[in-house]
Coordinates of C-alpha atoms and ligand atoms in Angstrom, one line a residue:
M401 CA 35.5 91.2 7.7
L402 CA 35.2 87.7 6.3
D403 CA 36.4 85.1 8.7
W404 CA 38.4 83.1 6.2
E405 CA 39.1 80.2 8.6
Q406 CA 35.3 79.6 8.9
I407 CA 34.9 78.9 5.2
F408 CA 38.2 77.1 4.5
A409 CA 37.7 73.4 4.1
T410 CA 38.7 71.3 7.1
R411 CA 41.7 69.9 5.2
S412 CA 43.3 73.4 5.1
S413 CA 43.8 73.3 8.9
R414 CA 46.6 70.8 8.4
M415 CA 48.4 73.0 5.9
R416 CA 51.2 74.7 7.7
A417 CA 54.2 76.8 6.7
S418 CA 57.2 74.5 6.3
E419 CA 60.1 75.1 8.7
I420 CA 62.4 74.4 5.7
R421 CA 60.8 76.9 3.4
E422 CA 61.2 79.6 6.1
L423 CA 64.8 78.5 6.5
L424 CA 65.6 78.8 2.8
K425 CA 65.3 82.5 3.2
L426 CA 68.5 82.4 5.3
L427 CA 70.5 81.3 2.3
D428 CA 70.3 84.9 1.1
Q429 CA 72.4 86.1 4.0
P430 CA 76.0 85.9 2.7
D431 CA 77.7 85.3 6.1
I432 CA 75.7 82.2 7.0
I433 CA 77.2 78.8 6.5
S434 CA 74.1 76.9 5.5
F435 CA 73.6 73.1 5.8
A436 CA 69.9 73.7 5.8
G437 CA 68.7 73.8 2.2
G438 CA 69.1 70.3 0.8
I439 CA 69.0 71.7 -2.7
P440 CA 71.5 71.1 -5.5
D441 CA 74.5 73.3 -6.0
P442 CA 73.6 75.7 -8.8
A443 CA 77.3 75.7 -9.9
L444 CA 76.7 72.1 -11.0
F445 CA 73.7 72.8 -13.2
P446 CA 74.3 71.9 -16.9
D447 CA 73.5 75.4 -17.9
V448 CA 75.4 75.3 -21.2
A449 CA 73.6 72.1 -22.2
F450 CA 70.2 73.8 -21.4
K451 CA 71.2 76.9 -23.4
E452 CA 71.9 74.7 -26.4
A453 CA 68.7 72.7 -25.8
Y454 CA 66.5 75.8 -25.8
S455 CA 68.4 77.4 -28.7
D456 CA 67.9 74.2 -30.7
I457 CA 64.2 74.2 -29.9
F458 CA 63.7 77.8 -30.8
S459 CA 65.6 77.5 -34.1
S460 CA 63.7 74.3 -35.2
A461 CA 60.3 73.6 -36.6
Q462 CA 59.5 72.1 -33.2
V463 CA 59.1 75.5 -31.6
G464 CA 55.3 75.7 -32.2
A465 CA 54.8 72.4 -30.6
A466 CA 57.2 73.3 -27.7
L467 CA 55.1 76.3 -26.9
Q468 CA 51.8 74.6 -27.4
Y469 CA 49.6 72.6 -25.0
S470 CA 50.5 68.9 -25.0
V471 CA 49.3 65.5 -23.7
S472 CA 48.8 64.9 -20.0
E473 CA 50.9 61.8 -20.0
G474 CA 54.0 63.7 -20.9
Y475 CA 56.4 64.2 -23.8
K476 CA 56.7 60.8 -25.5
P477 CA 60.5 60.9 -26.3
L478 CA 61.1 61.8 -22.6
R479 CA 59.0 58.9 -21.5
E480 CA 60.8 56.6 -23.9
W481 CA 64.2 57.8 -22.5
L482 CA 63.0 57.2 -18.9
A483 CA 61.7 53.7 -19.7
R484 CA 65.2 52.9 -21.1
D485 CA 66.9 54.5 -18.1
V486 CA 64.9 52.7 -15.4
A487 CA 65.3 49.4 -17.3
K488 CA 69.0 49.7 -16.4
I489 CA 68.1 49.3 -12.7
G490 CA 65.7 46.4 -13.3
I491 CA 62.5 48.4 -13.8
D492 CA 61.2 46.7 -17.0
C493 CA 58.3 48.8 -18.3
T494 CA 57.0 50.4 -21.4
P495 CA 56.9 54.2 -22.0
D496 CA 53.1 54.0 -21.3
N497 CA 54.0 53.1 -17.7
V498 CA 55.8 56.4 -17.4
F499 CA 53.9 59.5 -16.5
I500 CA 55.5 63.0 -16.3
T501 CA 54.8 65.2 -13.4
S502 CA 55.7 68.8 -12.5
G503 CA 58.5 67.7 -10.1
S504 CA 58.1 64.5 -8.1
Q505 CA 56.5 66.7 -5.4
Q506 CA 53.4 66.8 -7.7
A507 CA 53.5 63.0 -7.8
L508 CA 53.2 62.9 -4.0
D509 CA 50.2 65.2 -4.0
Y510 CA 48.5 63.2 -6.7
L511 CA 49.2 59.9 -4.9
G512 CA 47.9 61.3 -1.7
K513 CA 44.8 62.4 -3.5
L514 CA 44.4 59.1 -5.3
F515 CA 44.7 56.9 -2.2
L516 CA 43.8 58.8 0.9
S517 CA 40.2 59.3 2.1
P518 CA 40.0 61.2 5.4
N519 CA 41.2 59.1 8.4
D520 CA 42.9 56.5 6.2
T521 CA 46.4 55.5 7.3
A522 CA 49.6 56.2 5.5
L523 CA 52.6 54.3 6.7
V524 CA 55.7 56.5 6.7
T525 CA 59.2 56.1 8.1
W526 CA 60.1 57.9 11.3
P527 CA 61.5 60.4 10.2
T528 CA 60.3 60.9 6.7
Y529 CA 60.5 63.5 3.9
L530 CA 58.7 66.6 5.2
G531 CA 57.3 67.4 1.7
A532 CA 55.6 64.1 1.6
L533 CA 53.8 64.8 4.9
S534 CA 52.8 68.2 3.6
A535 CA 51.5 66.7 0.4
F536 CA 49.5 63.9 2.2
N537 CA 48.2 66.2 5.0
A538 CA 45.8 67.9 2.6
Y539 CA 44.0 64.5 2.3
E540 CA 43.5 64.3 6.1
P541 CA 45.2 60.9 6.8
N542 CA 46.6 59.4 10.0
Y543 CA 50.2 58.3 10.0
D544 CA 51.6 55.1 11.5
Q545 CA 55.3 54.3 11.8
L546 CA 56.6 52.0 9.1
S547 CA 59.0 49.5 10.6
L548 CA 61.4 48.0 8.2
N549 CA 62.8 45.3 10.5
G550 CA 59.6 43.2 10.5
N551 CA 59.0 43.7 14.2
R552 CA 55.4 44.8 13.8
T553 CA 52.7 42.4 12.6
P554 CA 50.2 43.3 9.8
E555 CA 47.5 43.0 12.5
A556 CA 49.1 45.7 14.5
Y557 CA 49.0 48.1 11.6
R558 CA 45.4 47.1 10.7
D559 CA 44.3 47.6 14.4
T560 CA 45.8 51.0 14.6
A561 CA 44.1 52.1 11.4
A562 CA 40.8 50.6 12.4
K563 CA 40.9 52.6 15.7
T564 CA 41.0 55.8 13.7
G565 CA 38.2 54.7 11.4
G566 CA 40.1 54.1 8.2
A567 CA 42.2 51.6 6.3
V568 CA 46.0 51.4 5.6
K569 CA 46.4 52.4 2.0
F570 CA 50.1 52.7 1.3
A571 CA 53.6 52.7 2.7
Y572 CA 55.7 55.7 1.6
L573 CA 59.5 55.7 1.8
S574 CA 62.8 56.7 0.1
A575 CA 64.8 53.5 -0.1
D576 CA 68.0 55.2 -1.2
F577 CA 69.8 58.0 0.7
S578 CA 66.6 59.2 2.2
N579 CA 65.7 62.8 3.0
P580 CA 66.3 63.5 5.9
T581 CA 68.6 60.7 7.2
G582 CA 70.7 59.8 4.1
E583 CA 70.2 56.2 5.0
T584 CA 69.5 53.3 2.6
V585 CA 67.2 50.4 3.1
D586 CA 69.1 47.1 2.6
L587 CA 67.9 44.3 0.4
A588 CA 66.4 42.4 3.4
G589 CA 64.4 45.5 4.4
R590 CA 63.1 45.9 0.9
E591 CA 62.0 42.3 0.8
K592 CA 60.3 42.6 4.2
L593 CA 58.4 45.6 3.0
L594 CA 57.2 43.8 0.0
A595 CA 56.0 40.9 2.2
L596 CA 54.3 43.3 4.6
A597 CA 52.6 45.2 1.7
D598 CA 51.4 41.8 0.3
E599 CA 49.9 40.9 3.7
L600 CA 48.3 44.3 4.2
D601 CA 47.3 44.4 0.5
I602 CA 48.5 48.0 0.2
A603 CA 50.6 50.0 -2.3
I604 CA 54.2 51.0 -1.8
L605 CA 55.2 54.5 -2.8
E606 CA 58.9 54.4 -3.6
D607 CA 60.3 57.9 -3.7
A608 CA 63.6 57.7 -5.7
A609 CA 64.5 61.4 -5.8
Y610 CA 68.1 60.6 -4.9
Q611 CA 68.5 57.3 -6.8
H612 CA 71.3 58.5 -9.0
L613 CA 73.4 60.0 -6.2
R614 CA 75.3 57.0 -5.0
Y615 CA 79.0 57.7 -4.0
D616 CA 80.1 54.3 -2.8
G617 CA 78.9 50.8 -1.8
E618 CA 76.8 48.4 -3.9
A619 CA 73.6 49.6 -5.6
I620 CA 70.6 47.7 -4.3
P621 CA 67.7 47.0 -6.7
P622 CA 64.8 49.4 -6.3
I623 CA 61.7 48.0 -4.5
M624 CA 59.9 48.4 -7.9
A625 CA 62.5 46.2 -9.6
L626 CA 62.2 43.5 -6.9
D627 CA 58.4 43.7 -7.2
I628 CA 58.6 43.3 -11.0
A629 CA 60.9 40.3 -10.6
R630 CA 58.6 38.6 -8.1
R631 CA 55.5 39.3 -10.1
G632 CA 56.7 38.7 -13.6
G633 CA 55.8 42.1 -14.9
I634 CA 55.0 45.7 -14.0
E635 CA 51.2 45.2 -14.5
N636 CA 51.2 42.8 -11.5
T637 CA 53.1 45.1 -9.1
R638 CA 51.9 47.1 -6.1
T639 CA 54.8 49.5 -6.1
I640 CA 54.6 53.1 -7.5
Y641 CA 58.0 54.5 -8.3
S642 CA 58.6 58.3 -8.4
G643 CA 61.7 60.0 -9.7
S644 CA 63.0 63.4 -10.5
F645 CA 65.4 65.4 -12.6
S646 CA 65.7 68.0 -9.8
K647 CA 68.8 66.5 -8.1
T648 CA 70.6 65.4 -11.3
L649 CA 69.9 68.2 -13.9
A650 CA 68.0 71.1 -12.4
P651 CA 64.9 71.6 -10.2
G652 CA 63.8 74.8 -11.8
L653 CA 62.4 73.1 -14.8
R654 CA 60.0 71.1 -12.5
V655 CA 60.2 67.7 -14.3
G656 CA 59.6 64.5 -12.3
F657 CA 57.9 61.2 -13.2
V658 CA 56.0 58.2 -11.9
V659 CA 56.5 54.6 -13.1
A660 CA 53.5 52.3 -12.3
A661 CA 51.0 49.8 -13.6
M662 CA 48.5 51.1 -16.1
P663 CA 45.5 51.3 -13.8
V664 CA 47.5 53.8 -11.7
I665 CA 48.8 55.7 -14.7
R666 CA 45.3 56.1 -16.2
K667 CA 44.1 57.7 -12.9
L668 CA 47.1 60.0 -12.7
V669 CA 46.4 61.2 -16.3
L670 CA 42.8 62.1 -15.3
M671 CA 44.1 63.9 -12.2
K672 CA 46.6 65.9 -14.3
Q673 CA 43.9 66.9 -16.8
A674 CA 42.0 68.3 -13.9
A675 CA 44.9 69.9 -12.1
D676 CA 47.3 71.5 -14.6
L677 CA 46.6 69.7 -18.0
H678 CA 50.3 68.8 -18.4
S679 CA 53.8 69.7 -17.3
S680 CA 55.6 72.4 -19.2
T681 CA 56.0 71.2 -22.8
I682 CA 59.2 73.1 -23.5
N683 CA 60.8 72.1 -20.3
Q684 CA 60.1 68.4 -20.9
I685 CA 61.6 68.7 -24.4
A686 CA 64.7 70.5 -23.0
I687 CA 65.1 67.8 -20.3
E688 CA 65.0 65.1 -22.9
H689 CA 67.5 67.0 -25.1
V690 CA 70.0 67.3 -22.2
A691 CA 69.4 63.9 -20.7
S692 CA 69.8 62.0 -24.0
R693 CA 73.0 63.8 -24.8
G694 CA 74.8 63.8 -21.5
F695 CA 73.0 62.4 -18.5
D696 CA 75.7 60.0 -17.5
A697 CA 78.5 62.6 -17.7
Q698 CA 76.4 65.1 -15.6
V699 CA 75.7 62.4 -12.9
A700 CA 79.4 61.5 -12.8
K701 CA 80.2 65.2 -12.3
I702 CA 77.8 65.8 -9.4
R703 CA 78.7 62.5 -7.8
S704 CA 82.4 63.4 -7.7
V705 CA 81.7 66.8 -6.2
Y706 CA 79.0 65.7 -3.6
S707 CA 81.0 62.7 -2.5
K708 CA 83.9 64.9 -1.5
R709 CA 81.6 67.1 0.4
R710 CA 80.0 64.1 2.1
D711 CA 83.5 62.9 3.1
A712 CA 84.4 66.4 4.4
M713 CA 81.2 66.5 6.5
L714 CA 81.8 63.1 8.0
A715 CA 85.5 63.9 8.7
A716 CA 84.5 67.2 10.4
L717 CA 81.8 65.5 12.5
D718 CA 84.4 63.0 13.7
K719 CA 86.8 65.8 14.5
Y720 CA 84.5 68.3 16.2
M721 CA 81.4 66.7 17.6
P722 CA 81.1 65.7 21.2
K723 CA 81.2 62.0 22.0
N724 CA 77.5 61.7 22.9
A725 CA 76.3 62.9 19.5
T726 CA 75.8 60.3 16.8
W727 CA 75.2 60.6 13.0
T728 CA 74.5 58.6 9.9
R729 CA 77.2 57.7 7.3
P730 CA 75.3 57.9 4.0
E731 CA 76.5 56.2 0.9
G732 CA 74.9 58.9 -1.3
G733 CA 72.3 61.7 -1.4
M734 CA 72.7 65.1 0.3
F735 CA 72.1 64.6 4.0
V736 CA 73.7 63.5 7.2
W737 CA 71.4 63.0 10.2
V738 CA 72.7 64.0 13.6
T739 CA 71.2 62.7 16.9
L740 CA 72.0 64.7 20.1
P741 CA 71.5 63.5 23.7
E742 CA 67.9 63.2 24.8
G743 CA 66.4 66.5 26.0
M744 CA 68.3 68.7 23.6
D745 CA 66.1 70.7 21.2
G746 CA 67.2 71.2 17.6
A747 CA 65.0 74.3 17.1
E748 CA 66.5 76.1 20.2
L749 CA 69.9 75.1 19.0
L750 CA 69.3 76.6 15.6
A751 CA 68.2 79.9 17.0
K752 CA 71.5 80.0 19.0
S753 CA 73.5 78.7 16.1
I754 CA 72.3 81.4 13.7
A755 CA 72.8 84.2 16.3
T756 CA 76.2 83.2 17.6
E757 CA 77.8 80.8 15.1
K758 CA 76.2 81.8 11.8
V759 CA 75.5 78.2 10.9
A760 CA 72.1 76.9 9.7
F761 CA 70.7 73.4 9.6
V762 CA 67.2 71.9 9.9
P763 CA 65.8 70.8 13.3
G764 CA 64.7 67.2 12.9
R765 CA 61.3 67.3 14.6
A766 CA 59.5 68.5 11.4
F767 CA 60.4 65.2 9.7
Y768 CA 58.4 63.2 12.3
A769 CA 54.7 62.7 11.6
D770 CA 54.2 62.9 15.4
G771 CA 56.5 65.9 16.0
S772 CA 58.8 63.8 18.3
N773 CA 62.6 63.5 18.4
A774 CA 63.4 67.2 18.9
N775 CA 67.0 66.1 19.6
T776 CA 67.8 65.5 15.9
L777 CA 69.3 67.7 13.1
R778 CA 69.4 67.4 9.3
M779 CA 72.6 68.6 7.8
S780 CA 73.0 68.9 4.1
F781 CA 76.4 68.9 2.5
S782 CA 75.3 69.7 -1.1
C783 CA 75.9 73.4 -1.3
A784 CA 79.0 74.1 0.8
D785 CA 82.6 73.5 -0.2
E786 CA 84.9 71.4 1.9
A787 CA 86.5 74.4 3.7
M788 CA 83.1 75.8 4.6
I789 CA 81.9 72.4 5.8
D790 CA 84.9 72.1 8.1
E791 CA 84.5 75.6 9.5
G792 CA 80.7 75.2 9.9
I793 CA 80.9 71.9 11.7
K794 CA 83.7 73.2 13.9
R795 CA 81.4 76.1 15.0
L796 CA 78.5 73.7 15.5
G797 CA 80.6 71.2 17.4
R798 CA 81.6 74.1 19.8
L799 CA 78.0 75.2 20.2
I800 CA 76.7 71.7 20.9
S801 CA 79.6 70.8 23.3
N802 CA 78.8 74.0 25.2
A803 CA 75.1 73.3 25.3
I804 CA 75.7 69.7 26.5
R805 CA 78.0 71.0 29.3
A806 CA 75.5 73.7 30.3
A807 CA 72.7 71.0 30.5
A808 CA 74.8 68.6 32.6
Ligands
PLP938 C1 62.7 62.7 -0.9 C2 62.2 63.8 -1.9 N1 61.1 63.5 -2.7 C3 60.7 64.5 -3.5 C4 61.2 65.7 -3.6 C5 60.6 66.7 -4.5 O1 61.5 67.1 -5.5 P1 61.0 67.6 -6.9 O2 59.6 68.0 -6.8 O3 61.9 68.8 -7.2 O4 61.2 66.5 -7.9 C6 62.3 66.1 -2.7 C7 62.9 67.4 -2.8 O5 63.7 67.8 -2.0 C8 62.8 65.0 -1.9 O6 63.8 65.3 -1.1

């Protein structure tokens, strides 16, 4: 029999099943209270608006074009809508600076492919979005911990990269309501990152998947907007901004986007021609149809629902968690990040939690490039109602309190 492993490329050795994807299977069991998924609540999808959009497309002369191949850059009216939308948050660009991807996940894959030669270094936050690690892993990089408080010198990053035989290429982060912690990088942190990137002469990949999901507090300009303001225009920036309609409209259509200077866009277009030619034509048209008629109302609706769920989760954590656990208090997004006492293991806890309490979450270790910090948990509040959140956290609090007592 053919020994497949022998003929797979070396990069395939770093492709592993994601703990999260495995966990998503649990959502099918009706009696599990799941804080695991981190996906939007399907009850909030604008399904009526999409029905109208597809119906309009199919009953118009546009249908032929909608079902046809299209340009790799993406559907022009959608790129125009996006250029106007990001301008509202200080990202002044032309539609040519906007490139449509099949979900922002594809942007991460392309950017990994574009920047990372084997052994190059990607700076990532500790923890970081697991899907970004999976996307970059295929290009065989090393990871170094991105510090946003300025306590590491550029030389320290360069030395670490040189030891492994490569160069630092980019810093990747979600500045708003990150997956997995829900935390936001403050203005000073964003400025420090821009200064560090200048000194290292690297790109910044700003993943803005949760940008629109702010529930309270003051919005902070995206790193891309700060970069444009400093440099006097998008063509002089080093930031590459990626966004998505997955968390606001619906992920099933797979429409995301990148905003960047033209040299980056031109390369991405070539990559897309080689990979999948273009993102689904009809889905891009439907997204533009729905977004241009009711994006703000849809965002207001989901913010109102998710903010109540966030409040319910924080209130339940205050009520039921033992004193020696800590957690983040996010101003938006879908996640709260829980840290348990040292020595506890989120994966072991999950196995017990599913067996005895029927509550699911994601063990935090998978979000660390070095597999450390097993005593952390990612809890998503997006798909459970307030009563379920209270009940689920009550059960989890009981389990964790017992586990801490048993370990003492
Ligand atoms: C931080 C972050 N980036 C990117 C993605 C990818 O989303 P999509 O490909 O649906 O746009 C996700 C999905 O969960 C995410 O959490």
